[in-house]
Short mmCIF file of C-alpha atoms in Angstrom, two decimals:
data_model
loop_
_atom_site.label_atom_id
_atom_site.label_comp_id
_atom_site.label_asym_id
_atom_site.label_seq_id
_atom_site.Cartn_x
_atom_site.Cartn_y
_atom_site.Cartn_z
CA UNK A 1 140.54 57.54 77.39
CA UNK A 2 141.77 57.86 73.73
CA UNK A 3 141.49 60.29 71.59
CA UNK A 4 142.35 59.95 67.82
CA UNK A 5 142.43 63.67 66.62
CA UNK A 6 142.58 65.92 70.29
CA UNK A 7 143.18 69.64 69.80
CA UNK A 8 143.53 72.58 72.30
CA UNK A 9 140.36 75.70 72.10
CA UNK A 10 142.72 77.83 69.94
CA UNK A 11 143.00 75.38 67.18
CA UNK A 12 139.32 74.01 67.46
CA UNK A 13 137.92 77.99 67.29
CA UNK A 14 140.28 78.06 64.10
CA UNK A 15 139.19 75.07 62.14
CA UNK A 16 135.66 76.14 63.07
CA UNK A 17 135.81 79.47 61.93
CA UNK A 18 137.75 78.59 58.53
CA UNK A 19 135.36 75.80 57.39
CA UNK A 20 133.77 76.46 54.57
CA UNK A 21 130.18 77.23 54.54
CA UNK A 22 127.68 78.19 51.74
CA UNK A 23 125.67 80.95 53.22
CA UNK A 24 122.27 81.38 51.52
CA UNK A 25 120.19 85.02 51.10
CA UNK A 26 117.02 85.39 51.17
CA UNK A 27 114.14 88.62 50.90
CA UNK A 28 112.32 88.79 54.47
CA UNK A 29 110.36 92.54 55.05
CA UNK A 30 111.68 94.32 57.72
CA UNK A 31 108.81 93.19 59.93
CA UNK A 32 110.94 90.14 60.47
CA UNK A 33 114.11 91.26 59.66
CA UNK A 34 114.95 91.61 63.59
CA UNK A 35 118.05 90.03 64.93
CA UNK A 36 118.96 88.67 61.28
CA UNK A 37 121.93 89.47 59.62
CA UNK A 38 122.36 91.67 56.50
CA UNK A 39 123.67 90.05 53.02
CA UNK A 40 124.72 93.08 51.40
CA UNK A 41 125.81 96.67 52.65
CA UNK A 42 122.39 98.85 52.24
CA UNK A 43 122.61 102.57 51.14
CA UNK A 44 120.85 105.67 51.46
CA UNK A 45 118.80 106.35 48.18
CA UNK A 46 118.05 109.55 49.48
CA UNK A 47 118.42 112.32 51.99
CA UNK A 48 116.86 112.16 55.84
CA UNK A 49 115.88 114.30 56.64
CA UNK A 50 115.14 114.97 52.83
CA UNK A 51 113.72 118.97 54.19
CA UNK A 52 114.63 121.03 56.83
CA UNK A 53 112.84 120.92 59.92
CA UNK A 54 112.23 122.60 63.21
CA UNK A 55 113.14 120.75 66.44
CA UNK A 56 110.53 122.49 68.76
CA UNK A 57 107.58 125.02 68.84
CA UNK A 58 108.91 128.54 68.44
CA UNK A 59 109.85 130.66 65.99
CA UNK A 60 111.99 130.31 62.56
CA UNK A 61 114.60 133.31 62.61
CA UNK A 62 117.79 134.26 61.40
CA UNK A 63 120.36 134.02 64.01
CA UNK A 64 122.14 136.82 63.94
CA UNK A 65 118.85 139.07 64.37
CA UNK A 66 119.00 137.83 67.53
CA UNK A 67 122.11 138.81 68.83
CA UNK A 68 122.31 140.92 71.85
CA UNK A 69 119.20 139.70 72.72
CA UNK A 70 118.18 139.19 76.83
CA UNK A 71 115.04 140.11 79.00
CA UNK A 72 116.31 143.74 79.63
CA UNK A 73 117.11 144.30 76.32
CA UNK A 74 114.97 142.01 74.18
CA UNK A 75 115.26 141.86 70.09
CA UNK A 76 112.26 142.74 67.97
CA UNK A 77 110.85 140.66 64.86
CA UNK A 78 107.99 140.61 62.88
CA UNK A 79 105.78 137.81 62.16
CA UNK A 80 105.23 137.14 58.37
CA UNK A 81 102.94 134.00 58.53
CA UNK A 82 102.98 130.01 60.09
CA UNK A 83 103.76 127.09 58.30
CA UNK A 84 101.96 124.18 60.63
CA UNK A 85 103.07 120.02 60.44
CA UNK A 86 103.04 118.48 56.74
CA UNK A 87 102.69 121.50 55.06
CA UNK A 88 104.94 122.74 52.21
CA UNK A 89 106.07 126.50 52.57
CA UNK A 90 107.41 128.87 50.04
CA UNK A 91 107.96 131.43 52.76
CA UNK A 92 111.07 133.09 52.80
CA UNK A 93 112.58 135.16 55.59
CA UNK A 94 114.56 138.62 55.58
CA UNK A 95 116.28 140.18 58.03
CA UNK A 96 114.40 140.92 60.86
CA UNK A 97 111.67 138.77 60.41
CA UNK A 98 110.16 135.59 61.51
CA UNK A 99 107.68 132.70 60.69
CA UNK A 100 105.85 130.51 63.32
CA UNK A 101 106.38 126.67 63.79
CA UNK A 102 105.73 123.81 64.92
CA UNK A 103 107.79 120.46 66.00
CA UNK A 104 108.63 118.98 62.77
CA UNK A 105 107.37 121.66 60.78
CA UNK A 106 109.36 122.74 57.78
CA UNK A 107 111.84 125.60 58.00
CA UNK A 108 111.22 128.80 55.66
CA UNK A 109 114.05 129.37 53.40
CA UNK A 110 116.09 132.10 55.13
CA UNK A 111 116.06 131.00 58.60
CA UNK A 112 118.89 129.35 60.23
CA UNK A 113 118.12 128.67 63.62
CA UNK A 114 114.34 128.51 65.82
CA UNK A 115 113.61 130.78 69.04
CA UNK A 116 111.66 128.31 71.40
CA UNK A 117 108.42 129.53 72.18
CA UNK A 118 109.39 130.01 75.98
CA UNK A 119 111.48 132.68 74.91
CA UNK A 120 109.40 135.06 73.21
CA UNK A 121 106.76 137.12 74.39
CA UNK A 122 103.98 137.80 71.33
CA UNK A 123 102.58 140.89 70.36
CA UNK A 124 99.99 141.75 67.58
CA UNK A 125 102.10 141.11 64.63
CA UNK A 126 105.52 140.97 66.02
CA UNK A 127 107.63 139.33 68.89
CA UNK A 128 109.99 140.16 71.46
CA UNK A 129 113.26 137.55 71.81
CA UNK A 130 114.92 137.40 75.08
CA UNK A 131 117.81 135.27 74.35
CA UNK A 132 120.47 134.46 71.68
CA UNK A 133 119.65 131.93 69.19
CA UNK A 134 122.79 129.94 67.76
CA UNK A 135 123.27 129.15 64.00
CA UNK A 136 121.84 125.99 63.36
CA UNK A 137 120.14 125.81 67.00
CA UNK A 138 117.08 124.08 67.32
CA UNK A 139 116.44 123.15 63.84
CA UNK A 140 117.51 119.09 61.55
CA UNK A 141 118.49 120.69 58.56
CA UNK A 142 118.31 119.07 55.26
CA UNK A 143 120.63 115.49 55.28
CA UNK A 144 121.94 116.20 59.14
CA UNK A 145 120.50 112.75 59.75
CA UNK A 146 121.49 110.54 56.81
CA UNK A 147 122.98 111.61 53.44
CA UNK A 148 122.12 110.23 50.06
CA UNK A 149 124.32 107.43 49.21
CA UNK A 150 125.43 107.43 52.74
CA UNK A 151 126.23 103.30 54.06
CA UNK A 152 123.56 102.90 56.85
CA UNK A 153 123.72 99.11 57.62
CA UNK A 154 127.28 97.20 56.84
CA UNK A 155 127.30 94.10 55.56
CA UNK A 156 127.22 91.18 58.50
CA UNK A 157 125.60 93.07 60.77
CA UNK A 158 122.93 91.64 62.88
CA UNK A 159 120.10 94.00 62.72
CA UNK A 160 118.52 95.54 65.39
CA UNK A 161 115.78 97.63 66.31
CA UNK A 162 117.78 101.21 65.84
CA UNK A 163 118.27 99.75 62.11
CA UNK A 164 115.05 98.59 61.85
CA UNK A 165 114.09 102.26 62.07
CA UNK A 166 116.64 103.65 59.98
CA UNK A 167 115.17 101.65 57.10
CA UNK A 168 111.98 102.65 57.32
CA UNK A 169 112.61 105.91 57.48
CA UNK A 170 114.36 105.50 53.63
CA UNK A 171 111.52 103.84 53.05
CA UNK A 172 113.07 100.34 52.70
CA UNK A 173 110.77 97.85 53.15
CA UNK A 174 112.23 94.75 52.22
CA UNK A 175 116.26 93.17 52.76
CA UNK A 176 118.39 90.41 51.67
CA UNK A 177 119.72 88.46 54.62
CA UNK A 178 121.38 85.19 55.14
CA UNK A 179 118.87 82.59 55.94
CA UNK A 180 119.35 81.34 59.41
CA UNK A 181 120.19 77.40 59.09
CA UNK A 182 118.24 74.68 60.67
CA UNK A 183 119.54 71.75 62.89
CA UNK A 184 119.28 68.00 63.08
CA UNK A 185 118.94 66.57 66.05
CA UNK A 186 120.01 62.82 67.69
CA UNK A 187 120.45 61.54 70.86
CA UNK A 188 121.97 58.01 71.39
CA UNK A 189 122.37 55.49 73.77
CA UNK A 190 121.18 52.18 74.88
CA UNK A 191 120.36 54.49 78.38
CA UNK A 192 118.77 57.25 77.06
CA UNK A 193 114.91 56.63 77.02
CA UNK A 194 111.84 59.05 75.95
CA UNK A 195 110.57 61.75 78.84
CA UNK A 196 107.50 60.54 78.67
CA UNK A 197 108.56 57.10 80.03
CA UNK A 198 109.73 55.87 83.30
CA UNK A 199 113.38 55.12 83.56
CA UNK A 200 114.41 51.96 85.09
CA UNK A 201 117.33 51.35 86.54
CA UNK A 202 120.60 52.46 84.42
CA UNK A 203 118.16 54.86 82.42
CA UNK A 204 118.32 58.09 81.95
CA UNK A 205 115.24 60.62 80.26
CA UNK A 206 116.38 62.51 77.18
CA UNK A 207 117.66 65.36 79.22
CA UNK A 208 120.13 67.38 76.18
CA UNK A 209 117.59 67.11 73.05
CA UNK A 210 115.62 69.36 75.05
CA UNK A 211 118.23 71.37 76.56
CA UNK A 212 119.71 72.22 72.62
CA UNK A 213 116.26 72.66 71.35
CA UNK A 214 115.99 75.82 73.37
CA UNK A 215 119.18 76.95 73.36
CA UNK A 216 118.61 76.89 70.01
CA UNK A 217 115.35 78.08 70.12
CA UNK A 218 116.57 81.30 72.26
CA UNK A 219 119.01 81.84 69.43
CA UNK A 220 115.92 81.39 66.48
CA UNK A 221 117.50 78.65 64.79
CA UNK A 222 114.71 75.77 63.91
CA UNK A 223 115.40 72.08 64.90
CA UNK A 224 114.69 68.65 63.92
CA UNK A 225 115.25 66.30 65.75
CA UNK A 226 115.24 61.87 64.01
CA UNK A 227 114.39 60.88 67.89
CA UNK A 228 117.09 58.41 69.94
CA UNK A 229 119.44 56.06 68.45
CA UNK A 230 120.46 53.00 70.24
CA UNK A 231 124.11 51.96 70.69
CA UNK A 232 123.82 50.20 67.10
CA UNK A 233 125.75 50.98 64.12
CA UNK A 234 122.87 50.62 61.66
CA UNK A 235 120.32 53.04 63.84
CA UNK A 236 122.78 55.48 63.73
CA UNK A 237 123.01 55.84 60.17
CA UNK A 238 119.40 55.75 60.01
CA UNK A 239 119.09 58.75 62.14
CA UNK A 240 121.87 60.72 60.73
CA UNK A 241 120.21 60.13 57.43
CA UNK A 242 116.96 61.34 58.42
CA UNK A 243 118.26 64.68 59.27
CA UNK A 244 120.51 65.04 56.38
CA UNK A 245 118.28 67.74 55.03
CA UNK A 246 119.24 69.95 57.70
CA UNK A 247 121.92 72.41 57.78
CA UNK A 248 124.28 71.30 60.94
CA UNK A 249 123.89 68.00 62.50
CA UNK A 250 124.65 67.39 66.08
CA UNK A 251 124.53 64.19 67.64
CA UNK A 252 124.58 63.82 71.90
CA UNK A 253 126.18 60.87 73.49
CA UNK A 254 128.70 58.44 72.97
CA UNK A 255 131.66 60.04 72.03
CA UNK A 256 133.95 58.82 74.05
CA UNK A 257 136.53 56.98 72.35
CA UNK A 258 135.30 53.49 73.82
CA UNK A 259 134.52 49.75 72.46
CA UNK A 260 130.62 50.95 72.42
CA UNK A 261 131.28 54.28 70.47
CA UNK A 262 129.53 54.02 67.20
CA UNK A 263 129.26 57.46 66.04
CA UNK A 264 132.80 58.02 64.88
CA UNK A 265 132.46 54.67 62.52
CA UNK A 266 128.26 55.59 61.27
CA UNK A 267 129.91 59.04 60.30
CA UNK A 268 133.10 57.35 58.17
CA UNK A 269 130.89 54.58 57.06
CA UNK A 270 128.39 56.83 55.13
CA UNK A 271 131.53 58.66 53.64
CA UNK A 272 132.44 61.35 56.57
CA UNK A 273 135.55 62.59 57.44
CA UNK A 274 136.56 63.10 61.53
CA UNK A 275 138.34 66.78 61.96
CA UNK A 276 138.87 66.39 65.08
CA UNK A 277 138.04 63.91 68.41
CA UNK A 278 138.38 65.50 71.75
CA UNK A 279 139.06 69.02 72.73
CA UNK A 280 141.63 69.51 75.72
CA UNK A 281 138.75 71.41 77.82
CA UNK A 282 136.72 70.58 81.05
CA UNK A 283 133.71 69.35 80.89
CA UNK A 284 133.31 68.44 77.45
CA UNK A 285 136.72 66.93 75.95
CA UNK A 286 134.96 64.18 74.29
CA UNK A 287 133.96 66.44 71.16
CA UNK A 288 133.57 65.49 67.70
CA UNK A 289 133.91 67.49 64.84
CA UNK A 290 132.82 66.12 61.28
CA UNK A 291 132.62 66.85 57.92
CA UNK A 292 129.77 65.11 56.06
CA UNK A 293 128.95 65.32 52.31
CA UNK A 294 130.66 68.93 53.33
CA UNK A 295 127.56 68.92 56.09
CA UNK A 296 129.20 70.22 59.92
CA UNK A 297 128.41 67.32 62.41
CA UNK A 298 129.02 68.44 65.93
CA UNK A 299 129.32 65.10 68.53
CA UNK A 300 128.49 66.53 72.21
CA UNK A 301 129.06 64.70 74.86
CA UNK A 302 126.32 62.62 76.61
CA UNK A 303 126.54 64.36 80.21
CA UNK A 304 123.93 67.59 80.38
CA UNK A 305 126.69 69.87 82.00
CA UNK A 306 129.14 69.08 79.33
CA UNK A 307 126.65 69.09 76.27
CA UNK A 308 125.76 72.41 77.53
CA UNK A 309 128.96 74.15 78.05
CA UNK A 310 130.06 72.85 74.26
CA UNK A 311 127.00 73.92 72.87
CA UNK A 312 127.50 77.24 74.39
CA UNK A 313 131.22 77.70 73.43
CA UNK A 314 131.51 76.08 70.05
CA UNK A 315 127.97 75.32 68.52
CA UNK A 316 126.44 78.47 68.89
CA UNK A 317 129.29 80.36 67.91
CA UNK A 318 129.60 78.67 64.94
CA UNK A 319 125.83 78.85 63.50
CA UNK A 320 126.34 82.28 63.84
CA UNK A 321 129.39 82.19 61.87
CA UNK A 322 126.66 79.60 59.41
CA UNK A 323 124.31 83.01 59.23
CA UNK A 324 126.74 85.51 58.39
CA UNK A 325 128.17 86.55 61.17
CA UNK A 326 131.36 87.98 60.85
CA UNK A 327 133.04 88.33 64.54
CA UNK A 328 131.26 85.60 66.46
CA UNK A 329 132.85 83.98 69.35
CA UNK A 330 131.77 84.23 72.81
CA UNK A 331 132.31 87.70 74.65
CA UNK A 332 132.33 88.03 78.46
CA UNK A 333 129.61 90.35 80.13
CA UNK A 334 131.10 91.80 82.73
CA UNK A 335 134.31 91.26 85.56
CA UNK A 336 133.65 89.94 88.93
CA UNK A 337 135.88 89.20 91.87
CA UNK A 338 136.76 85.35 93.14
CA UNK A 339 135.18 84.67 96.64
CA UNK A 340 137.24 81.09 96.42
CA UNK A 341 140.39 79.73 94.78
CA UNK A 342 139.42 77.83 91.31
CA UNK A 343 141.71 74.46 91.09
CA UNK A 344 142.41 73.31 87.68
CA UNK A 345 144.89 71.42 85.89
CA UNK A 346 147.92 72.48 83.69
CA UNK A 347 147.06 71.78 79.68
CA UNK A 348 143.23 71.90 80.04
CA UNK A 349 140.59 74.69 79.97
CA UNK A 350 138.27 74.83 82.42
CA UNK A 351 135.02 75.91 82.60
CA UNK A 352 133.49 76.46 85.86
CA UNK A 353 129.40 78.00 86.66
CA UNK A 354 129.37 80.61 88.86
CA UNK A 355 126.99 82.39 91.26
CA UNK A 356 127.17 86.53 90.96
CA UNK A 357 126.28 89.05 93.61
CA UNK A 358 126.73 92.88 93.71
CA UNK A 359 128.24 93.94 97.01
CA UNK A 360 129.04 97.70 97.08
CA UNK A 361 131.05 98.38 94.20
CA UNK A 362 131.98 94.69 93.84
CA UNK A 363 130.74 92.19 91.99
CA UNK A 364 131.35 88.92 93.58
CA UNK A 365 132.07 85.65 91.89
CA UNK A 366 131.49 82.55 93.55
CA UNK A 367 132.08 79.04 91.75
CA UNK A 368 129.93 76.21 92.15
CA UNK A 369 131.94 72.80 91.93
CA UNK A 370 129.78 70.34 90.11
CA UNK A 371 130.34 67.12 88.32
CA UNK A 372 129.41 67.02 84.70
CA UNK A 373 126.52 64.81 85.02
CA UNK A 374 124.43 67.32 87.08
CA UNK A 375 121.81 69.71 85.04
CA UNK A 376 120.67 71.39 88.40
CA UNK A 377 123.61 73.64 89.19
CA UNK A 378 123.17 75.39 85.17
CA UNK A 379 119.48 76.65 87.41
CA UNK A 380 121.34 77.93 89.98
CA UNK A 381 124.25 79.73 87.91
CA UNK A 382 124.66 83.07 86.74
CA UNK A 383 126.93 81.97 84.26
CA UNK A 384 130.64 80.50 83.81
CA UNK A 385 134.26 81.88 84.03
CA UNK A 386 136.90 80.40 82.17
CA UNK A 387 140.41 78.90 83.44
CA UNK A 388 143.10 79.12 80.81
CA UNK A 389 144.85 76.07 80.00
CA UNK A 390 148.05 77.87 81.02
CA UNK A 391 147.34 78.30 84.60
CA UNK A 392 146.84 75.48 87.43
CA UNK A 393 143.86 77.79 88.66
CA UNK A 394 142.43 80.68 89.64
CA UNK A 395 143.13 82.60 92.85
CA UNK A 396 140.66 84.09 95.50
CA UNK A 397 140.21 87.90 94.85
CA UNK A 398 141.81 87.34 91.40
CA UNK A 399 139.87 89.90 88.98
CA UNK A 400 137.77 87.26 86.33
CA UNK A 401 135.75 87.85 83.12
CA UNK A 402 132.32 86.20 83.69
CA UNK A 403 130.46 84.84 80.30
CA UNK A 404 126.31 84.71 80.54
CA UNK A 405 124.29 81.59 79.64
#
């Protein structure tokens, strides 16, 4: 099989991440704002808390009246007044004196730390403290949270539900994000038929439009998808020109350099440029990478196993990159051990699904040997490991980094 423009992972995951892309912002309230990434570093306008608050139901105090203080020797203070939740106090506090409070009530000026209530015993007008309250103990002061001015979400973030909070409690309703870009779809070959119709023999149903549409879907990124394309110059271009609206195009099948391989030319013919053809990985070599009217075209190859594992590795990663994400290649979940050896071959990365199962303080990896035609084993797999195209393998009980689906 030849391939006109094969390069090794390292130097695919570089041209992808150094093409140039146009990212776009938009306003989106926070309500939706979940899992998108941020456009602009956002700052504090103002103090959180902006007042000093107690931490629990007790008793504001100043610390050091309580020093000494245990149950056979308790401290004495009396009670000048309560300031209760959401109310405004102009209470101050002198030695040897004490205001009542609430969670979340605000803190007399004076007092530096709060007694909780299981530590006093009342009287009429006064109360008894049987242990030593710390500076600062018990009570948010003023800014402990977030300062004015203060960065709170960085730039390229992806923001989640702990920032989601943060801005609402500045009161930020609204943020600029990068929009999240939307993919075209095609699937070709004179095989490939609709799922709603029978195959007949040396027919296949439309197994990867459905498998990228929710991959993609699990990722939010919107499809559209121009249908199936037969092994026909002219149809191609058709369908690559009905998604030419979108933001990525990828196109399944066929791209295997071979007599009946029609994408390559359809892409050069309406004025595209080939990057590269052919990645030195297993499954999946047959890869395309385009550039189209400065558009990305991805070409996956037609088998489910390797359209998946591509998708996965390269196309995902690199829409992330498309909404502003700054670090976004695949990271491995966790380590496992081998149960089996892992053959491979020198020069080529491998990519093999696995099987996972916690066995004392083990996790044990078990590979399942499938050929790249096969959909079936992705439902039985806990994920993938990967073998480094400078090793002939993988060895059983060799320590491995395991990557999720």
């Amino acid at each position: 099989m030849d391939f006109l423009k094969s390069v090794s992972t390292k130097d695919a995951c570089i041209i992808l991440k150094n093409f140039n892309i146009q990212l776009d912002i938009e306003c989106i309230k926070i309500d939706n704002a979940y899992n998108r990434v941020i456009a602009q570093d956002i700052l504090s306008k103002e103090d959180v808390p902006y007042f000093s608050r107690s931490l629990v139901d007790g008793y504001a105090i100043k610390a050091k009246d309580t020093y000494g203080a245990k149950e056979t020797s308790p401290r004495f203070l009396n009670v000048i007044g309560e300031v209760k939740i959401g109310e405004i106090t102009d209470l101050k506090i002198d030695d040897g004196e004490c205001v009542r409070v609430s969670t979340g009530s605000m803190i007399p000026e004076g007092s530096d730390g709060v007694i909780m209530q299981e530590y006093v015993r009342e009287m009429l007008d006064s109360i008894e403290i049987t242990r030593v309250v710390r500076r600062g103990e018990n009570i948010c002061f003023k800014a402990d949270d977030i300062k004015k001015d203060e960065k709170v979400v960085e730039r390229g973030k992806r923001l989640d539900f702990f920032d989601m909070g943060i801005l609402a409690s500045l009161g930020i309703s609204k943020v600029d994000v990068y929009k999240k870009p939307q993919v075209g779809i095609i699937s070709t070959g004179d095989e490939i038929v609709d799922i709603i119709e029978t195959p007949k023999p040396g027919q296949i149903r439309d197994i990867n439009r459905y498998v990228i549409t929710g991959l993609l879907a699990r990722e939010g990124f919107s499809v559209k998808s121009s249908g199936i394309a037969r092994d026909n110059l002219k149809e191609i271009e058709e369908k690559i020109i009905q998604v030419m609206n979108t933001d990525l195009i990828l196109i399944s099948g066929g791209s295997s350099k071979g007599e009946r391989d029609y994408i390559v030319e359809a892409i050069e013919k309406l004025g595209g440029e080939i990057i590269f053809h052919g990645i030195n990985i297993k499954p999946g070599k047959p890869t395309i990478f385009a550039k189209l009217k400065d558009k990305p075209v991805f070409g996956l190859p037609g088998h489910p196993a390797s359209c998946t594992i591509v998708a996965l590795r390269f196309v995902i990663p690199f829409l992330k990159k498309m909404e502003g994400q700054e670090s976004f290649l695949p990271e491995s979940a966790y380590m496992g051990v081998l149960t089996s050896n892992v053959p491979s071959s020198l020069g080529i990365e491998e990519y093999v699904e696995i099987t996972a199962e916690k066995r004392y303080d083990k996790i044990l990896v078990t590979p399942l040997f499938s050929k790249s035609s096969l959909i079936s084993t992705f439902t039985k797999a806990k994920g993938y490991i990967i073998v480094p195209e400078d090793k002939e393998g993988l060895e059983k009980e060799e320590i491995v980094e395991v990557y999720t689906f």
